[in-house]
PDB file of C-alpha atoms and ligand atoms in Angstrom:
ATOM      1  CA  MET A   1     -10.564  -7.723 -17.215  1.00  0.00           C
ATOM      2  CA  PRO A   2     -11.266  -7.701 -13.591  1.00  0.00           C
ATOM      3  CA  THR A   3     -14.177  -5.603 -12.400  1.00  0.00           C
ATOM      4  CA  LYS A   4     -13.359  -2.205 -10.902  1.00  0.00           C
ATOM      5  CA  ILE A   5     -14.742  -1.680  -7.492  1.00  0.00           C
ATOM      6  CA  ALA A   6     -14.904   1.344  -5.137  1.00  0.00           C
ATOM      7  CA  ALA A   7     -16.055  -0.009  -1.973  1.00  0.00           C
ATOM      8  CA  GLY A   8     -17.064   2.170   1.106  1.00  0.00           C
ATOM      9  CA  ASN A   9     -16.789   0.370   4.271  1.00  0.00           C
ATOM     10  CA  TRP A  10     -18.805   2.658   6.863  1.00  0.00           C
ATOM     11  CA  LYS A  11     -18.064   0.236   9.817  1.00  0.00           C
ATOM     12  CA  MET A  12     -19.836   1.201  12.868  1.00  0.00           C
ATOM     13  CA  ASN A  13     -20.949   4.642  11.579  1.00  0.00           C
ATOM     14  CA  GLY A  14     -24.594   5.772  10.456  1.00  0.00           C
ATOM     15  CA  THR A  15     -27.682   6.095  12.490  1.00  0.00           C
ATOM     16  CA  GLN A  16     -31.212   6.347  10.797  1.00  0.00           C
ATOM     17  CA  ALA A  17     -31.010   9.974  11.675  1.00  0.00           C
ATOM     18  CA  GLU A  18     -28.137  10.103   9.416  1.00  0.00           C
ATOM     19  CA  MET A  19     -29.866   8.675   6.432  1.00  0.00           C
ATOM     20  CA  PRO A  20     -30.047  11.849   4.486  1.00  0.00           C
ATOM     21  CA  GLN A  21     -25.976  11.828   4.573  1.00  0.00           C
ATOM     22  CA  ALA A  22     -26.032   8.156   3.418  1.00  0.00           C
ATOM     23  CA  HIS A  23     -28.462   9.118   0.578  1.00  0.00           C
ATOM     24  CA  LEU A  24     -26.114  11.819  -0.753  1.00  0.00           C
ATOM     25  CA  ILE A  25     -23.219   9.441  -0.612  1.00  0.00           C
ATOM     26  CA  ALA A  26     -24.964   6.853  -2.419  1.00  0.00           C
ATOM     27  CA  GLU A  27     -26.552   9.073  -5.032  1.00  0.00           C
ATOM     28  CA  ALA A  28     -23.383  10.927  -5.688  1.00  0.00           C
ATOM     29  CA  ALA A  29     -21.441   7.734  -6.124  1.00  0.00           C
ATOM     30  CA  ALA A  30     -23.946   5.879  -8.148  1.00  0.00           C
ATOM     31  CA  ALA A  31     -23.428   8.390 -10.842  1.00  0.00           C
ATOM     32  CA  TRP A  32     -20.385   5.987 -11.884  1.00  0.00           C
ATOM     33  CA  ALA A  33     -22.541   3.098 -13.056  1.00  0.00           C
ATOM     34  CA  GLY A  34     -21.295  -0.376 -11.473  1.00  0.00           C
ATOM     35  CA  VAL A  35     -18.149   0.951 -10.039  1.00  0.00           C
ATOM     36  CA  THR A  36     -19.572   1.806  -6.500  1.00  0.00           C
ATOM     37  CA  LEU A  37     -20.239  -0.579  -3.521  1.00  0.00           C
ATOM     38  CA  LEU A  38     -21.306   0.552  -0.217  1.00  0.00           C
ATOM     39  CA  CYS A  39     -21.107  -1.602   3.023  1.00  0.00           C
ATOM     40  CA  PRO A  40     -23.359   0.385   5.481  1.00  0.00           C
ATOM     41  CA  PRO A  41     -24.022  -0.869   8.930  1.00  0.00           C
ATOM     42  CA  ALA A  42     -26.454  -3.761   8.751  1.00  0.00           C
ATOM     43  CA  THR A  43     -29.384  -1.500  10.226  1.00  0.00           C
ATOM     44  CA  LEU A  44     -29.149   0.740   7.238  1.00  0.00           C
ATOM     45  CA  LEU A  45     -28.887  -1.803   4.471  1.00  0.00           C
ATOM     46  CA  ALA A  46     -32.593  -2.610   4.152  1.00  0.00           C
ATOM     47  CA  ARG A  47     -33.495   1.161   3.917  1.00  0.00           C
ATOM     48  CA  MET A  48     -30.516   1.833   1.595  1.00  0.00           C
ATOM     49  CA  SER A  49     -31.698  -1.068  -0.550  1.00  0.00           C
ATOM     50  CA  VAL A  50     -35.175   0.342  -0.918  1.00  0.00           C
ATOM     51  CA  GLU A  51     -34.370   3.852  -1.000  1.00  0.00           C
ATOM     52  CA  THR A  52     -31.162   4.228  -2.805  1.00  0.00           C
ATOM     53  CA  SER A  53     -30.187   1.301  -4.529  1.00  0.00           C
ATOM     54  CA  GLY A  54     -30.488   0.780  -8.327  1.00  0.00           C
ATOM     55  CA  PRO A  55     -28.526  -1.054 -11.076  1.00  0.00           C
ATOM     56  CA  ALA A  56     -25.560   1.679 -10.351  1.00  0.00           C
ATOM     57  CA  LEU A  57     -25.291   1.082  -6.870  1.00  0.00           C
ATOM     58  CA  LYS A  58     -24.253  -2.201  -5.231  1.00  0.00           C
ATOM     59  CA  LEU A  59     -24.709  -2.914  -1.390  1.00  0.00           C
ATOM     60  CA  GLY A  60     -22.696  -5.070   0.741  1.00  0.00           C
ATOM     61  CA  GLY A  61     -22.541  -6.333   4.393  1.00  0.00           C
ATOM     62  CA  GLN A  62     -19.513  -5.787   6.594  1.00  0.00           C
ATOM     63  CA  ALA A  63     -19.330  -9.290   8.278  1.00  0.00           C
ATOM     64  CA  CYS A  64     -21.465 -12.365   8.789  1.00  0.00           C
ATOM     65  CA  HIS A  65     -21.841 -15.429  10.839  1.00  0.00           C
ATOM     66  CA  ARG A  66     -20.960 -18.778   9.283  1.00  0.00           C
ATOM     67  CA  ALA A  67     -24.375 -20.294  10.246  1.00  0.00           C
ATOM     68  CA  PRO A  68     -27.444 -19.511   8.258  1.00  0.00           C
ATOM     69  CA  ARG A  69     -29.607 -19.081  11.434  1.00  0.00           C
ATOM     70  CA  GLY A  70     -29.684 -20.129  14.979  1.00  0.00           C
ATOM     71  CA  ALA A  71     -28.818 -19.323  18.567  1.00  0.00           C
ATOM     72  CA  HIS A  72     -26.102 -16.636  18.016  1.00  0.00           C
ATOM     73  CA  THR A  73     -27.208 -13.563  19.891  1.00  0.00           C
ATOM     74  CA  GLY A  74     -26.237 -10.362  18.185  1.00  0.00           C
ATOM     75  CA  ASP A  75     -24.932 -11.912  15.097  1.00  0.00           C
ATOM     76  CA  ILE A  76     -26.259 -11.736  11.730  1.00  0.00           C
ATOM     77  CA  SER A  77     -26.527 -14.307   9.046  1.00  0.00           C
ATOM     78  CA  ALA A  78     -25.340 -14.215   5.215  1.00  0.00           C
ATOM     79  CA  PRO A  79     -29.003 -14.808   4.348  1.00  0.00           C
ATOM     80  CA  MET A  80     -30.344 -11.824   6.369  1.00  0.00           C
ATOM     81  CA  LEU A  81     -27.902  -9.520   4.697  1.00  0.00           C
ATOM     82  CA  ALA A  82     -28.869 -10.998   1.330  1.00  0.00           C
ATOM     83  CA  GLY A  83     -32.423 -10.701   2.004  1.00  0.00           C
ATOM     84  CA  ALA A  84     -31.724  -6.938   3.003  1.00  0.00           C
ATOM     85  CA  GLY A  85     -30.496  -6.167  -0.403  1.00  0.00           C
ATOM     86  CA  ALA A  86     -26.570  -6.878  -0.008  1.00  0.00           C
ATOM     87  CA  THR A  87     -25.024  -8.743  -3.014  1.00  0.00           C
ATOM     88  CA  TYR A  88     -21.466  -8.654  -1.392  1.00  0.00           C
ATOM     89  CA  CYS A  89     -20.045  -9.097   1.998  1.00  0.00           C
ATOM     90  CA  LEU A  90     -16.733  -8.520   3.531  1.00  0.00           C
ATOM     91  CA  ALA A  91     -14.989 -11.260   5.339  1.00  0.00           C
ATOM     92  CA  GLY A  92     -11.882 -11.390   7.433  1.00  0.00           C
ATOM     93  CA  HIS A  93     -11.692  -7.482   7.924  1.00  0.00           C
ATOM     94  CA  SER A  94      -8.654  -7.145  10.306  1.00  0.00           C
ATOM     95  CA  GLU A  95     -10.773  -5.187  12.788  1.00  0.00           C
ATOM     96  CA  ARG A  96     -13.128  -8.508  12.888  1.00  0.00           C
ATOM     97  CA  ARG A  97      -9.948 -10.693  13.485  1.00  0.00           C
ATOM     98  CA  THR A  98      -8.906  -8.424  16.191  1.00  0.00           C
ATOM     99  CA  ASP A  99     -12.098  -7.224  18.028  1.00  0.00           C
ATOM    100  CA  HIS A 100     -13.733 -10.703  17.640  1.00  0.00           C
ATOM    101  CA  GLY A 101     -10.752 -13.303  17.458  1.00  0.00           C
ATOM    102  CA  GLU A 102     -11.785 -14.533  14.178  1.00  0.00           C
ATOM    103  CA  THR A 103      -9.393 -16.864  12.563  1.00  0.00           C
ATOM    104  CA  ASP A 104      -8.555 -17.956   9.064  1.00  0.00           C
ATOM    105  CA  ALA A 105     -10.872 -21.048   9.455  1.00  0.00           C
ATOM    106  CA  ASP A 106     -13.629 -18.791  10.792  1.00  0.00           C
ATOM    107  CA  VAL A 107     -13.200 -16.526   7.577  1.00  0.00           C
ATOM    108  CA  ALA A 108     -13.143 -19.554   5.319  1.00  0.00           C
ATOM    109  CA  ALA A 109     -16.463 -20.697   6.762  1.00  0.00           C
ATOM    110  CA  GLN A 110     -17.970 -17.390   6.430  1.00  0.00           C
ATOM    111  CA  ILE A 111     -17.057 -17.210   3.051  1.00  0.00           C
ATOM    112  CA  GLU A 112     -18.836 -20.401   2.116  1.00  0.00           C
ATOM    113  CA  ALA A 113     -21.839 -18.910   3.972  1.00  0.00           C
ATOM    114  CA  ILE A 114     -21.624 -15.671   1.868  1.00  0.00           C
ATOM    115  CA  TRP A 115     -21.639 -17.897  -1.472  1.00  0.00           C
ATOM    116  CA  ALA A 116     -24.354 -20.255   0.063  1.00  0.00           C
ATOM    117  CA  ALA A 117     -26.544 -16.871   0.255  1.00  0.00           C
ATOM    118  CA  GLY A 118     -25.863 -16.047  -3.370  1.00  0.00           C
ATOM    119  CA  MET A 119     -23.309 -13.281  -2.491  1.00  0.00           C
ATOM    120  CA  THR A 120     -19.819 -12.310  -3.392  1.00  0.00           C
ATOM    121  CA  ALA A 121     -17.278 -12.512  -0.689  1.00  0.00           C
ATOM    122  CA  ILE A 122     -14.779  -9.732  -0.411  1.00  0.00           C
ATOM    123  CA  LEU A 123     -11.634 -11.537   1.586  1.00  0.00           C
ATOM    124  CA  CYS A 124      -9.584  -8.906   3.452  1.00  0.00           C
ATOM    125  CA  ILE A 125      -5.980  -9.983   4.266  1.00  0.00           C
ATOM    126  CA  GLY A 126      -2.915  -8.021   5.441  1.00  0.00           C
ATOM    127  CA  GLU A 127       0.068  -7.964   7.668  1.00  0.00           C
ATOM    128  CA  THR A 128       1.104  -6.095  10.876  1.00  0.00           C
ATOM    129  CA  LEU A 129       3.658  -3.610  10.973  1.00  0.00           C
ATOM    130  CA  ASP A 130       6.082  -5.932  12.857  1.00  0.00           C
ATOM    131  CA  GLN A 131       5.429  -8.513  10.027  1.00  0.00           C
ATOM    132  CA  ARG A 132       6.395  -6.057   7.464  1.00  0.00           C
ATOM    133  CA  GLU A 133       9.446  -5.280   9.299  1.00  0.00           C
ATOM    134  CA  ALA A 134      10.270  -8.648   9.747  1.00  0.00           C
ATOM    135  CA  GLY A 135      10.194  -9.040   6.112  1.00  0.00           C
ATOM    136  CA  ARG A 136       7.427 -11.755   6.382  1.00  0.00           C
ATOM    137  CA  THR A 137       4.603  -9.632   4.536  1.00  0.00           C
ATOM    138  CA  LEU A 138       4.297 -12.242   1.622  1.00  0.00           C
ATOM    139  CA  ASP A 139       4.506 -15.338   3.648  1.00  0.00           C
ATOM    140  CA  VAL A 140       1.722 -13.817   5.981  1.00  0.00           C
ATOM    141  CA  LEU A 141      -0.446 -13.137   2.984  1.00  0.00           C
ATOM    142  CA  ARG A 142       0.129 -16.413   1.488  1.00  0.00           C
ATOM    143  CA  ASP A 143      -0.634 -18.320   4.836  1.00  0.00           C
ATOM    144  CA  GLN A 144      -3.906 -15.956   5.000  1.00  0.00           C
ATOM    145  CA  LEU A 145      -4.999 -17.306   1.554  1.00  0.00           C
ATOM    146  CA  ASP A 146      -4.077 -20.721   2.336  1.00  0.00           C
ATOM    147  CA  GLY A 147      -6.431 -20.758   5.487  1.00  0.00           C
ATOM    148  CA  SER A 148      -9.214 -18.573   4.388  1.00  0.00           C
ATOM    149  CA  LEU A 149      -9.813 -18.850   0.717  1.00  0.00           C
ATOM    150  CA  PRO A 150     -11.867 -21.924   0.026  1.00  0.00           C
ATOM    151  CA  PRO A 151     -10.912 -23.927  -3.089  1.00  0.00           C
ATOM    152  CA  ARG A 152     -14.389 -23.271  -4.666  1.00  0.00           C
ATOM    153  CA  ALA A 153     -13.323 -19.601  -5.374  1.00  0.00           C
ATOM    154  CA  THR A 154     -13.764 -17.870  -8.777  1.00  0.00           C
ATOM    155  CA  ALA A 155     -13.432 -14.551 -10.047  1.00  0.00           C
ATOM    156  CA  GLY A 156     -17.152 -14.623 -10.053  1.00  0.00           C
ATOM    157  CA  ASN A 157     -17.798 -15.082  -6.402  1.00  0.00           C
ATOM    158  CA  THR A 158     -14.643 -13.612  -4.737  1.00  0.00           C
ATOM    159  CA  VAL A 159     -12.947 -10.199  -4.479  1.00  0.00           C
ATOM    160  CA  VAL A 160      -9.658  -9.899  -2.597  1.00  0.00           C
ATOM    161  CA  ALA A 161      -8.765  -6.764  -0.528  1.00  0.00           C
ATOM    162  CA  TYR A 162      -4.919  -6.271   0.343  1.00  0.00           C
ATOM    163  CA  GLU A 163      -5.048  -4.031   3.640  1.00  0.00           C
ATOM    164  CA  PRO A 164      -1.824  -3.498   5.580  1.00  0.00           C
ATOM    165  CA  ILE A 165      -3.130  -3.411   9.175  1.00  0.00           C
ATOM    166  CA  TRP A 166      -0.417  -0.751   9.619  1.00  0.00           C
ATOM    167  CA  ALA A 167      -2.296   1.612   7.047  1.00  0.00           C
ATOM    168  CA  ILE A 168      -5.908   1.197   8.246  1.00  0.00           C
ATOM    169  CA  GLY A 169      -7.335   4.287   9.791  1.00  0.00           C
ATOM    170  CA  THR A 170      -3.851   5.587  10.480  1.00  0.00           C
ATOM    171  CA  GLY A 171      -3.372   7.999   7.649  1.00  0.00           C
ATOM    172  CA  LYS A 172      -0.275   6.079   6.502  1.00  0.00           C
ATOM    173  CA  VAL A 173      -1.015   4.723   2.845  1.00  0.00           C
ATOM    174  CA  ALA A 174       1.283   2.131   1.753  1.00  0.00           C
ATOM    175  CA  SER A 175       3.445   3.408  -1.115  1.00  0.00           C
ATOM    176  CA  PRO A 176       2.805   2.706  -4.634  1.00  0.00           C
ATOM    177  CA  ALA A 177       5.800   0.387  -4.864  1.00  0.00           C
ATOM    178  CA  GLN A 178       4.694  -1.456  -1.792  1.00  0.00           C
ATOM    179  CA  VAL A 179       1.029  -1.882  -3.179  1.00  0.00           C
ATOM    180  CA  ALA A 180       2.355  -2.920  -6.697  1.00  0.00           C
ATOM    181  CA  GLU A 181       4.768  -5.587  -5.168  1.00  0.00           C
ATOM    182  CA  VAL A 182       2.231  -7.119  -3.113  1.00  0.00           C
ATOM    183  CA  HIS A 183      -0.599  -6.782  -5.703  1.00  0.00           C
ATOM    184  CA  ASP A 184       1.512  -8.383  -8.424  1.00  0.00           C
ATOM    185  CA  VAL A 185       2.420 -11.569  -6.018  1.00  0.00           C
ATOM    186  CA  LEU A 186      -1.236 -11.850  -5.111  1.00  0.00           C
ATOM    187  CA  ARG A 187      -2.159 -11.866  -9.006  1.00  0.00           C
ATOM    188  CA  ALA A 188       0.308 -14.724  -9.696  1.00  0.00           C
ATOM    189  CA  ASP A 189      -0.572 -16.448  -6.674  1.00  0.00           C
ATOM    190  CA  LEU A 190      -4.580 -16.500  -7.279  1.00  0.00           C
ATOM    191  CA  THR A 191      -3.943 -17.313 -10.950  1.00  0.00           C
ATOM    192  CA  ASP A 192      -2.029 -20.370  -9.923  1.00  0.00           C
ATOM    193  CA  ARG A 193      -4.404 -21.213  -7.079  1.00  0.00           C
ATOM    194  CA  ILE A 194      -7.787 -20.814  -8.833  1.00  0.00           C
ATOM    195  CA  ASP A 195      -9.540 -21.010 -12.085  1.00  0.00           C
ATOM    196  CA  GLY A 196      -9.900 -17.712 -13.538  1.00  0.00           C
ATOM    197  CA  GLY A 197      -7.601 -16.022 -10.921  1.00  0.00           C
ATOM    198  CA  ALA A 198      -6.344 -13.586 -13.569  1.00  0.00           C
ATOM    199  CA  GLU A 199      -9.777 -12.063 -13.496  1.00  0.00           C
ATOM    200  CA  ILE A 200     -10.271 -11.653  -9.606  1.00  0.00           C
ATOM    201  CA  SER A 201     -10.716  -8.194  -8.631  1.00  0.00           C
ATOM    202  CA  LEU A 202      -7.842  -7.180  -6.347  1.00  0.00           C
ATOM    203  CA  LEU A 203      -8.580  -3.905  -4.048  1.00  0.00           C
ATOM    204  CA  TYR A 204      -6.297  -2.074  -1.970  1.00  0.00           C
ATOM    205  CA  GLY A 205      -7.235  -0.806   1.310  1.00  0.00           C
ATOM    206  CA  GLY A 206      -5.746   1.454   4.087  1.00  0.00           C
ATOM    207  CA  SER A 207      -6.088   5.374   4.326  1.00  0.00           C
ATOM    208  CA  VAL A 208      -7.102   5.752   0.574  1.00  0.00           C
ATOM    209  CA  LYS A 209      -8.060   9.356  -0.201  1.00  0.00           C
ATOM    210  CA  ALA A 210      -8.874  11.540  -3.051  1.00  0.00           C
ATOM    211  CA  GLY A 211      -5.216  12.616  -2.964  1.00  0.00           C
ATOM    212  CA  ASN A 212      -3.712   9.262  -3.198  1.00  0.00           C
ATOM    213  CA  ALA A 213      -6.489   7.233  -5.127  1.00  0.00           C
ATOM    214  CA  ALA A 214      -5.473   8.189  -8.756  1.00  0.00           C
ATOM    215  CA  GLU A 215      -1.638   6.781  -8.436  1.00  0.00           C
ATOM    216  CA  LEU A 216      -2.838   3.680  -6.744  1.00  0.00           C
ATOM    217  CA  PHE A 217      -5.377   2.895  -9.422  1.00  0.00           C
ATOM    218  CA  ALA A 218      -2.642   3.463 -12.179  1.00  0.00           C
ATOM    219  CA  LEU A 219      -1.056   0.083 -10.789  1.00  0.00           C
ATOM    220  CA  SER A 220      -1.570  -2.645 -13.176  1.00  0.00           C
ATOM    221  CA  ASN A 221      -2.797  -5.085 -10.460  1.00  0.00           C
ATOM    222  CA  VAL A 222      -4.987  -2.707  -8.459  1.00  0.00           C
ATOM    223  CA  ASP A 223      -8.760  -2.899  -9.493  1.00  0.00           C
ATOM    224  CA  GLY A 224     -10.198  -0.625  -7.018  1.00  0.00           C
ATOM    225  CA  ALA A 225     -10.143   0.139  -3.299  1.00  0.00           C
ATOM    226  CA  LEU A 226     -11.724  -0.678   0.115  1.00  0.00           C
ATOM    227  CA  VAL A 227     -12.222   2.853   1.695  1.00  0.00           C
ATOM    228  CA  GLY A 228     -12.946   3.447   5.316  1.00  0.00           C
ATOM    229  CA  GLY A 229     -12.753   7.022   6.688  1.00  0.00           C
ATOM    230  CA  ALA A 230     -12.777   8.628   3.407  1.00  0.00           C
ATOM    231  CA  SER A 231     -16.169   6.824   2.256  1.00  0.00           C
ATOM    232  CA  LEU A 232     -18.029   8.624   5.237  1.00  0.00           C
ATOM    233  CA  THR A 233     -18.754  11.923   3.147  1.00  0.00           C
ATOM    234  CA  ALA A 234     -19.756  12.353  -0.509  1.00  0.00           C
ATOM    235  CA  GLU A 235     -17.123  15.123  -0.635  1.00  0.00           C
ATOM    236  CA  ASP A 236     -14.279  12.510   0.336  1.00  0.00           C
ATOM    237  CA  PHE A 237     -15.756   9.472  -1.398  1.00  0.00           C
ATOM    238  CA  VAL A 238     -16.873  10.825  -4.854  1.00  0.00           C
ATOM    239  CA  PRO A 239     -13.493  11.842  -6.270  1.00  0.00           C
ATOM    240  CA  ILE A 240     -12.087   8.250  -5.185  1.00  0.00           C
ATOM    241  CA  VAL A 241     -14.923   6.639  -7.368  1.00  0.00           C
ATOM    242  CA  GLU A 242     -14.151   9.013 -10.296  1.00  0.00           C
ATOM    243  CA  ALA A 243     -10.764   8.378 -10.045  1.00  0.00           C
ATOM    244  CA  LEU A 244     -11.274   4.645 -10.267  1.00  0.00           C
ATOM    245  CA  ALA A 245     -14.128   5.277 -13.161  1.00  0.00           C
ATOM    246  CA  GLU A 246     -11.342   7.173 -15.097  1.00  0.00           C
ATOM    247  CA  SER A 247      -8.519   4.850 -14.479  1.00  0.00           C
TER     248      SER A 247
HETATM  249  P1  PGA B 301      -9.575   3.632   6.110  1.00  0.00           P
HETATM  250  O1  PGA B 301     -10.102   2.072   6.450  1.00  0.00           O
HETATM  251  O2  PGA B 301      -9.649   3.889   4.744  1.00  0.00           O
HETATM  252  O3  PGA B 301     -10.056   4.296   7.101  1.00  0.00           O
HETATM  253  O4  PGA B 301      -8.050   3.267   6.361  1.00  0.00           O
HETATM  254  C1  PGA B 301      -9.981   0.999   5.316  1.00  0.00           C
HETATM  255  C2  PGA B 301     -10.673  -0.340   5.811  1.00  0.00           C
HETATM  256  O5  PGA B 301     -10.504  -0.495   7.037  1.00  0.00           O
HETATM  257  O6  PGA B 301     -11.112  -0.975   5.098  1.00  0.00           O
END
């Protein structure tokens, strides 16, 4: 069975002064052992690892550079994130692709770096609204997998998150039928593409909330969610974690 993961991506939210809120989310979510992964900003990672992490709560980075060290002002490397307590790291989030011009080749190199640092990569893929309306969704996703998923991927080192770009932070969640169609195709594709592909965790991301989580988790190839806005308070996030644990 693929591992169930409710991942909270805090993006660029969370200062040291907001640590009490971070603790609250971490502690509440950790009640569901093993299911919760939090990806705080890198500046909070080490503190959260020391103060709130335990076997029940996993921590992840949001992005990393492809190199382990060097002259890359403002960047952060995979070994730095791992050393600060991360065991997962996102790669290829659409906000990174847009804000920083990251390409599929960059993402593939970052995933190699994440693996080299001993972490699990969460590869994010997704189509724009124009691509969906042009009927190109499945081709776009296949191209992203071709370009950004290195051949050494296994269910042990990789998670794939389907995040339609038009659903991220917009309040427009993809319908269960849209999610099911894509996840079934991704499962078949990953099973063909890599050893153990049937076991890779497939997450859905894009405006997941307490009110829509249970119907998404009921779909056969949805193993969890990557949650942005609704992971910023315990009140919003905990019901999502609970819905996954009970699915
Ligand atoms: P959202 O973000 O839940 O706020 O739509 C999801 C994501 O970007 O991972």
